């Protein structure tokens, strides 16, 4: 199994256009892709004040709250996220986020619809975990040792394996993130 550690300490924050927070890109495909050209993207955002989320038409989002509290409102529905809780939603939908009195931090996983789906699972240190062949990431929700590698909180560990692997986690928990290529659907001209 090949492992590449992507430490949080090497990320550079960039302010949002509306000034209501900042974001740190953790990983993107293809490498160097812009917000208009990525297939998938992992980032960490700090929400400093209430405001509307940027709309990303054709993008599916999976948001996991890391710190604070975040009230998300869309089309009359309100979702309150506490640390460790997640919400998957259409990136083109109108969303308003309110962190309340203190900034909130979240993990944002974005995939281009029609190209990739994201699969996100929470793993604990209580058992061995079996990985199928493929690639993905481990994201440390708290300091952890994953497959023998020490991860600080919010570090990423990219993995690639050609054969099934059994890995152990100490500390944590961690999120297992995999990006699955979408298979093209049947042509409208064919049954």
Coordinates of N, CA and C in Angstrom, one line a residue:
X1 N 0.9 -1.2 0.0 CA 0.0 0.0 0.0 C 0.9 1.2 0.0
X2 N 0.6 2.2 -0.8 CA 1.3 3.5 -0.9 C 0.5 4.5 -0.1
X3 N 1.3 5.2 0.8 CA 0.7 6.3 1.6 C 1.4 7.6 1.4
X4 N 0.6 8.7 1.4 CA 1.2 10.0 1.3 C 0.5 10.9 2.3
X5 N 1.3 11.4 3.3 CA 0.8 12.3 4.3 C 0.7 13.7 3.8
X6 N -0.5 14.3 4.0 CA -0.8 15.7 3.6 C -1.1 16.5 4.8
X7 N -0.1 17.0 5.5 CA -0.4 17.7 6.8 C -1.1 19.0 6.7
X8 N -2.0 19.2 7.7 CA -2.8 20.4 7.8 C -1.9 21.6 7.9
X9 N -0.7 21.5 8.5 CA 0.2 22.6 8.7 C 0.7 23.2 7.4
X10 N 0.6 22.5 6.3 CA 1.1 23.0 5.0 C 0.0 23.6 4.1
X11 N -1.2 23.7 4.6 CA -2.2 24.3 3.9 C -2.2 25.9 4.1
X12 N -2.6 26.6 3.0 CA -2.7 28.0 3.1 C -4.1 28.5 3.0
X13 N -4.6 29.3 4.0 CA -6.0 29.8 3.9 C -6.2 30.8 2.9
X14 N -7.3 30.8 2.2 CA -7.7 31.9 1.3 C -9.0 32.4 1.7
X15 N -9.2 33.8 1.7 CA -10.5 34.3 2.1 C -11.6 34.1 1.1
X16 N -12.8 34.0 1.6 CA -14.0 33.9 0.7 C -14.2 35.2 0.0
X17 N -14.8 35.2 -1.1 CA -15.1 36.5 -1.8 C -16.0 37.4 -1.0
X18 N -17.0 36.8 -0.2 CA -17.9 37.6 0.6 C -17.3 38.0 2.0
X19 N -16.1 37.6 2.3 CA -15.4 38.0 3.5 C -16.0 37.3 4.8
X20 N -16.9 36.3 4.6 CA -17.5 35.7 5.8 C -16.8 34.5 6.3
X21 N -15.6 34.2 5.7 CA -14.8 33.1 6.2 C -13.6 32.9 5.3
X22 N -13.0 31.7 5.5 CA -11.8 31.3 4.7 C -11.8 29.8 4.4
X23 N -11.1 29.4 3.4 CA -11.0 28.0 3.1 C -9.6 27.6 2.8
X24 N -9.3 26.3 3.1 CA -8.0 25.7 2.8 C -8.2 24.5 2.0
X25 N -7.6 24.5 0.8 CA -7.7 23.3 -0.1 C -6.8 22.2 0.4
X26 N -7.3 21.0 0.6 CA -6.5 19.9 1.1 C -6.1 19.0 0.0
X27 N -7.0 18.8 -1.0 CA -6.7 17.9 -2.1 C -7.7 18.2 -3.2
X28 N -7.2 18.1 -4.5 CA -8.1 18.3 -5.6 C -7.7 17.4 -6.8
X29 N -8.7 17.1 -7.6 CA -8.4 16.3 -8.8 C -9.1 17.0 -10.0
X30 N -8.4 17.1 -11.1 CA -7.0 16.9 -11.3 C -6.2 17.9 -10.6
X31 N -4.9 17.6 -10.4 CA -4.0 18.5 -9.6 C -4.0 19.9 -10.3
X32 N -4.1 20.9 -9.4 CA -4.1 22.3 -9.9 C -5.4 22.8 -10.5
X33 N -6.5 22.0 -10.4 CA -7.8 22.4 -11.0 C -8.3 23.6 -10.3
X34 N -9.1 24.4 -11.0 CA -9.7 25.6 -10.4 C -11.1 25.1 -9.9
X35 N -11.8 26.1 -9.4 CA -13.2 25.8 -8.9 C -14.1 25.5 -10.0
X36 N -13.8 25.8 -11.2 CA -14.6 25.5 -12.4 C -14.3 24.2 -13.1
X37 N -13.1 23.7 -12.8 CA -12.6 22.5 -13.5 C -12.3 21.2 -12.7
X38 N -12.5 21.3 -11.4 CA -12.2 20.1 -10.6 C -13.2 19.0 -10.8
X39 N -12.7 17.7 -10.6 CA -13.6 16.6 -10.6 C -14.1 16.3 -9.2
X40 N -13.2 16.4 -8.3 CA -13.5 16.3 -6.8 C -12.5 17.2 -6.1
X41 N -13.0 17.6 -4.8 CA -12.2 18.6 -4.0 C -12.5 18.3 -2.6
X42 N -11.4 18.4 -1.8 CA -11.5 18.3 -0.3 C -11.0 19.6 0.2
X43 N -11.8 20.3 1.1 CA -11.3 21.6 1.7 C -11.8 21.7 3.1
X44 N -11.2 22.6 3.9 CA -11.6 22.9 5.2 C -11.9 24.3 5.2
X45 N -13.1 24.7 5.7 CA -13.6 26.1 5.8 C -13.8 26.5 7.2
X46 N -13.5 27.8 7.4 CA -13.9 28.4 8.7 C -15.0 29.4 8.4
X47 N -16.1 29.3 9.0 CA -17.3 30.2 8.8 C -17.3 31.1 10.0
X48 N -16.9 32.4 9.7 CA -16.8 33.4 10.8 C -18.1 34.2 11.1
X49 N -18.9 34.3 10.0 CA -20.2 35.1 10.2 C -21.2 34.5 9.4
X50 N -22.5 34.8 9.7 CA -23.6 34.3 8.9 C -23.6 34.9 7.5
X51 N -24.0 34.0 6.6 CA -24.1 34.4 5.2 C -24.5 33.3 4.3
X52 N -24.7 33.7 3.0 CA -25.1 32.7 2.0 C -23.9 31.9 1.5
X53 N -24.1 30.6 1.3 CA -23.1 29.8 0.7 C -23.0 30.1 -0.8
X54 N -21.8 30.0 -1.3 CA -21.6 30.1 -2.8 C -22.3 28.9 -3.4
X55 N -22.9 29.2 -4.6 CA -23.6 28.2 -5.3 C -22.7 27.5 -6.3
X56 N -22.7 26.2 -6.4 CA -21.9 25.4 -7.3 C -22.8 24.5 -8.1
X57 N -23.3 25.0 -9.2 CA -24.2 24.2 -10.0 C -23.5 22.9 -10.5
X58 N -24.2 21.8 -10.5 CA -23.6 20.6 -11.0 C -22.7 19.9 -10.0
X59 N -22.6 20.4 -8.8 CA -21.7 19.9 -7.8 C -22.5 19.3 -6.6
X60 N -22.1 18.1 -6.1 CA -22.7 17.5 -4.9 C -21.7 17.8 -3.8
X61 N -22.3 18.2 -2.6 CA -21.4 18.5 -1.5 C -21.7 17.6 -0.3
X62 N -20.7 17.3 0.5 CA -20.8 16.6 1.7 C -20.1 17.4 2.8
X63 N -20.8 17.9 3.7 CA -20.2 18.8 4.7 C -20.2 18.1 6.1
X64 N -19.1 18.1 6.8 CA -19.0 17.5 8.1 C -18.5 18.6 9.0
X65 N -19.2 18.9 10.1 CA -18.8 20.0 11.0 C -17.6 19.4 11.9
X66 N -16.6 20.2 12.0 CA -15.4 19.9 12.8 C -15.4 20.6 14.1
X67 N -15.7 21.9 14.2 CA -15.7 22.6 15.4 C -16.9 23.6 15.4
X68 N -17.4 24.0 16.6 CA -18.4 25.0 16.7 C -19.8 24.4 16.5
X69 N -20.7 25.2 16.0 CA -22.1 24.9 15.7 C -22.4 25.6 14.4
X70 N -23.2 25.0 13.6 CA -23.6 25.6 12.3 C -25.0 25.4 12.0
X71 N -25.8 26.4 11.8 CA -27.2 26.4 11.4 C -27.2 26.5 9.9
X72 N -27.7 25.6 9.2 CA -27.8 25.6 7.7 C -29.3 25.7 7.4
X73 N -29.7 26.7 6.6 CA -31.1 26.9 6.2 C -31.1 26.9 4.7
X74 N -32.1 26.1 4.1 CA -32.3 26.0 2.7 C -33.8 25.8 2.4
X75 N -34.4 26.6 1.6 CA -35.8 26.5 1.2 C -36.7 26.1 2.3
X76 N -36.6 26.8 3.4 CA -37.5 26.6 4.6 C -37.1 25.5 5.5
X77 N -36.1 24.8 5.2 CA -35.6 23.7 6.1 C -34.3 24.1 6.8
X78 N -34.3 23.8 8.2 CA -33.1 24.2 8.9 C -32.4 22.9 9.4
X79 N -31.1 22.9 9.3 CA -30.3 21.7 9.8 C -29.3 22.3 10.8
X80 N -29.3 21.8 12.0 CA -28.3 22.2 13.0 C -27.2 21.1 13.1
X81 N -26.0 21.5 12.7 CA -24.8 20.6 12.8 C -24.0 20.9 14.0
X82 N -23.6 19.8 14.7 CA -22.7 19.8 15.8 C -21.4 19.0 15.4
X83 N -20.3 19.2 16.1 CA -19.1 18.5 15.6 C -19.3 17.0 15.4
X84 N -18.8 16.6 14.2 CA -18.9 15.2 13.8 C -20.2 14.9 13.0
X85 N -21.1 15.8 12.9 CA -22.3 15.6 12.2 C -22.1 16.0 10.7
X86 N -22.8 15.4 9.8 CA -22.7 15.6 8.4 C -24.0 15.9 7.7
X87 N -23.9 16.6 6.5 CA -25.1 16.8 5.7 C -24.6 16.8 4.2
X88 N -25.3 16.0 3.4 CA -25.0 15.9 2.0 C -26.1 16.7 1.3
X89 N -25.7 17.6 0.3 CA -26.7 18.4 -0.4 C -26.2 18.8 -1.8
X90 N -27.1 19.3 -2.6 CA -26.8 19.8 -3.9 C -26.1 21.2 -3.8
X91 N -24.9 21.3 -4.4 CA -24.2 22.5 -4.3 C -24.8 23.7 -5.0
X92 N -25.8 23.5 -5.8 CA -26.5 24.6 -6.5 C -27.7 25.1 -5.7
X93 N -28.0 24.4 -4.7 CA -29.2 24.8 -3.9 C -28.8 26.0 -3.0
X94 N -29.8 26.9 -2.8 CA -29.5 28.1 -1.9 C -29.4 27.7 -0.5
X95 N -28.2 27.9 0.2 CA -28.0 27.6 1.6 C -27.5 28.8 2.3
X96 N -28.0 29.0 3.5 CA -27.5 30.1 4.4 C -26.9 29.4 5.6
X97 N -25.7 29.8 6.0 CA -25.0 29.3 7.1 C -24.8 30.3 8.2
X98 N -25.1 29.9 9.5 CA -24.9 30.8 10.6 C -24.2 30.1 11.7
X99 N -22.9 30.5 12.0 CA -22.2 29.8 13.1 C -22.5 30.3 14.5
X100 N -23.4 31.3 14.6 CA -23.7 31.8 15.9 C -22.7 32.7 16.4
X101 N -22.3 32.6 17.7 CA -21.4 33.6 18.4 C -19.9 33.3 18.1
X102 N -19.6 32.0 17.7 CA -18.2 31.7 17.6 C -18.0 31.1 16.2
X103 N -16.8 31.2 15.6 CA -16.6 30.6 14.2 C -16.8 29.1 14.3
X104 N -17.2 28.6 13.2 CA -17.3 27.1 13.0 C -16.3 26.7 11.9
X105 N -15.9 25.4 12.0 CA -15.0 24.9 11.0 C -15.6 23.6 10.5
X106 N -15.5 23.4 9.1 CA -16.1 22.3 8.5 C -15.2 21.7 7.4
X107 N -15.4 20.4 7.2 CA -14.8 19.7 6.1 C -15.8 19.6 5.0
X108 N -15.3 20.1 3.8 CA -16.2 20.2 2.6 C -15.7 19.2 1.5
X109 N -16.5 18.3 1.1 CA -16.1 17.3 0.1 C -17.1 17.6 -1.1
X110 N -16.5 17.9 -2.2 CA -17.3 18.3 -3.4 C -16.9 17.4 -4.6
X111 N -18.0 16.9 -5.3 CA -17.8 16.1 -6.5 C -18.6 16.7 -7.6
X112 N -18.0 16.6 -8.8 CA -18.8 17.0 -10.0 C -19.7 15.9 -10.4
X113 N -21.0 16.3 -10.4 CA -22.1 15.3 -10.8 C -21.9 14.8 -12.2
X114 N -22.0 13.5 -12.3 CA -21.8 12.9 -13.6 C -20.4 12.3 -13.8
X115 N -19.5 12.8 -12.9 CA -18.1 12.3 -13.0 C -17.7 11.4 -11.8
X116 N -18.0 11.9 -10.6 CA -17.6 11.2 -9.4 C -18.7 11.2 -8.3
X117 N -18.8 10.2 -7.5 CA -19.5 10.2 -6.2 C -18.6 10.1 -5.1
X118 N -18.9 10.7 -4.0 CA -18.1 10.6 -2.8 C -18.7 9.6 -1.8
X119 N -17.8 8.8 -1.2 CA -18.3 7.8 -0.2 C -17.5 8.2 1.1
X120 N -18.2 8.5 2.1 CA -17.6 9.0 3.4 C -18.1 8.1 4.5
X121 N -17.1 7.5 5.3 CA -17.5 6.6 6.4 C -16.6 7.0 7.6
X122 N -17.2 7.0 8.8 CA -16.5 7.3 10.0 C -15.9 6.0 10.6
X123 N -14.6 6.0 10.9 CA -14.0 4.8 11.4 C -13.4 5.1 12.8
X124 N -13.6 4.1 13.7 CA -13.0 4.2 15.0 C -11.8 3.3 15.2
X125 N -11.2 3.4 16.4 CA -10.1 2.6 16.7 C -10.4 1.3 17.3
X126 N -11.6 0.9 17.3 CA -12.0 -0.4 18.0 C -11.8 -1.7 17.3
X127 N -11.5 -1.6 16.0 CA -11.4 -2.8 15.2 C -10.5 -2.6 14.0
X128 N -10.1 -3.7 13.3 CA -9.4 -3.6 12.1 C -10.4 -3.2 11.0
X129 N -9.9 -2.5 10.0 CA -10.7 -2.1 8.9 C -10.1 -2.6 7.6
X130 N -11.0 -3.2 6.8 CA -10.6 -3.8 5.5 C -10.8 -2.8 4.4
X131 N -9.8 -2.6 3.6 CA -9.8 -1.7 2.5 C -9.8 -2.5 1.2
X132 N -10.7 -2.2 0.3 CA -10.8 -2.8 -1.0 C -9.7 -2.2 -1.9
X133 N -9.2 -2.8 -2.9 CA -8.3 -2.2 -3.8 C -8.8 -0.8 -4.3
X134 N -7.9 0.1 -4.5 CA -8.3 1.4 -4.9 C -7.6 2.5 -4.2
X135 N -8.1 3.7 -4.2 CA -7.4 4.8 -3.6 C -8.4 5.7 -2.8
X136 N -7.9 6.5 -2.0 CA -8.8 7.4 -1.2 C -8.0 8.1 -0.1
X137 N -8.7 8.6 0.9 CA -8.0 9.4 1.9 C -8.6 9.0 3.3
X138 N -7.7 9.2 4.3 CA -8.1 9.2 5.7 C -8.0 10.6 6.2
X139 N -9.0 11.1 6.8 CA -9.1 12.5 7.4 C -9.2 12.3 8.9
X140 N -8.2 12.9 9.6 CA -8.2 12.8 11.1 C -9.1 13.8 11.7
X141 N -10.2 13.3 12.3 CA -11.1 14.2 13.1 C -10.5 14.6 14.4
X142 N -9.5 13.7 14.9 CA -8.7 14.0 16.1 C -7.4 13.3 15.9
X143 N -6.4 13.6 16.6 CA -5.1 13.0 16.4 C -5.2 11.4 16.4
X144 N -4.5 10.8 15.4 CA -4.7 9.4 15.2 C -3.4 8.8 14.6
X145 N -3.3 7.5 14.8 CA -2.3 6.7 14.1 C -3.1 5.8 13.1
X146 N -2.8 5.9 11.8 CA -3.5 5.2 10.8 C -2.5 4.4 10.0
X147 N -2.6 3.1 9.9 CA -1.7 2.3 9.1 C -0.2 2.6 9.5
X148 N 0.0 2.9 10.8 CA 1.3 3.2 11.3 C 1.8 4.6 11.1
X149 N 1.0 5.5 10.6 CA 1.3 6.9 10.3 C 0.6 7.8 11.4
X150 N 1.4 8.7 12.0 CA 0.9 9.6 13.0 C 0.2 10.8 12.2
X151 N -1.1 11.1 12.5 CA -1.8 12.2 11.9 C -2.2 13.2 13.0
X152 N -2.0 14.4 12.8 CA -2.5 15.5 13.6 C -4.0 15.7 13.2
X153 N -4.7 16.4 14.1 CA -6.1 16.8 13.8 C -6.2 17.5 12.4
X154 N -7.1 17.1 11.6 CA -7.4 17.6 10.2 C -6.3 17.2 9.2
X155 N -5.3 16.4 9.5 CA -4.4 15.9 8.5 C -5.1 14.9 7.6
X156 N -4.6 14.8 6.3 CA -5.1 13.8 5.4 C -4.0 12.8 5.1
X157 N -4.4 11.6 4.9 CA -3.4 10.5 4.5 C -4.0 9.9 3.3
X158 N -3.3 10.1 2.1 CA -3.8 9.5 0.9 C -3.3 8.1 0.8
X159 N -4.1 7.2 0.3 CA -3.7 5.8 0.2 C -4.0 5.3 -1.2
X160 N -3.2 4.3 -1.6 CA -3.5 3.6 -2.9 C -3.1 2.2 -2.7
X161 N -3.9 1.2 -3.0 CA -3.6 -0.2 -2.9 C -4.1 -1.0 -4.0
X162 N -3.3 -2.0 -4.5 CA -3.7 -2.8 -5.6 C -4.4 -4.1 -5.1
X163 N -4.3 -4.4 -3.8 CA -4.9 -5.6 -3.2 C -5.6 -5.2 -1.9
X164 N -6.5 -6.1 -1.5 CA -7.2 -5.8 -0.2 C -6.2 -5.6 0.9
X165 N -6.4 -4.7 1.8 CA -5.6 -4.4 3.0 C -6.4 -4.3 4.2
X166 N -5.8 -4.7 5.3 CA -6.4 -4.6 6.7 C -5.5 -3.5 7.4
X167 N -6.2 -2.5 7.9 CA -5.5 -1.4 8.6 C -6.1 -1.2 10.0
X168 N -5.2 -0.7 10.8 CA -5.6 -0.4 12.2 C -5.5 1.1 12.5
X169 N -6.4 1.6 13.3 CA -6.5 3.0 13.7 C -6.4 3.0 15.2
X170 N -5.5 3.9 15.7 CA -5.4 4.2 17.1 C -5.7 5.7 17.3
X171 N -6.5 6.0 18.3 CA -6.9 7.4 18.5 C -8.1 7.7 17.6
X172 N -8.1 8.9 17.0 CA -9.1 9.2 16.1 C -10.4 9.7 16.8
X173 N -11.5 9.6 16.1 CA -11.9 8.9 14.9 C -11.3 9.5 13.7
X174 N -11.5 8.8 12.5 CA -11.1 9.3 11.2 C -12.2 9.1 10.2
X175 N -12.2 9.9 9.2 CA -13.1 9.6 8.1 C -12.4 9.0 6.9
X176 N -13.0 8.0 6.4 CA -12.5 7.3 5.2 C -13.3 7.9 4.0
X177 N -12.5 8.6 3.1 CA -13.1 9.3 1.9 C -12.6 8.6 0.7
X178 N -13.6 8.1 -0.2 CA -13.3 7.5 -1.5 C -14.1 8.3 -2.5
X179 N -13.5 8.4 -3.7 CA -14.1 9.1 -4.8 C -14.3 8.0 -5.9
X180 N -15.6 7.7 -6.2 CA -15.9 6.6 -7.1 C -16.4 7.2 -8.4
X181 N -15.7 6.8 -9.5 CA -16.1 7.3 -10.8 C -17.5 6.8 -11.1
X182 N -18.3 7.8 -11.6 CA -19.7 7.4 -12.0 C -19.7 6.7 -13.4
X183 N -20.5 5.7 -13.5 CA -20.6 5.0 -14.7 C -21.6 5.7 -15.6
X184 N -21.3 5.9 -16.9 CA -22.3 6.6 -17.8 C -23.6 5.7 -17.8
X185 N -24.7 6.4 -17.8 CA -26.0 5.7 -17.9 C -26.3 5.3 -19.3
X186 N -27.4 4.6 -19.5 CA -27.7 4.1 -20.8 C -28.0 5.3 -21.7
X187 N -27.7 5.2 -23.0 CA -28.0 6.3 -23.9 C -29.5 6.4 -24.1
X188 N -30.1 7.6 -24.3 CA -31.5 7.7 -24.5 C -32.0 7.0 -25.7
X189 N -31.0 6.7 -26.7 CA -31.4 6.1 -27.9 C -31.5 4.6 -27.8
X190 N -30.9 4.1 -26.7 CA -30.9 2.6 -26.5 C -31.7 2.2 -25.3
X191 N -32.3 1.0 -25.3 CA -33.0 0.5 -24.1 C -32.1 0.2 -23.0

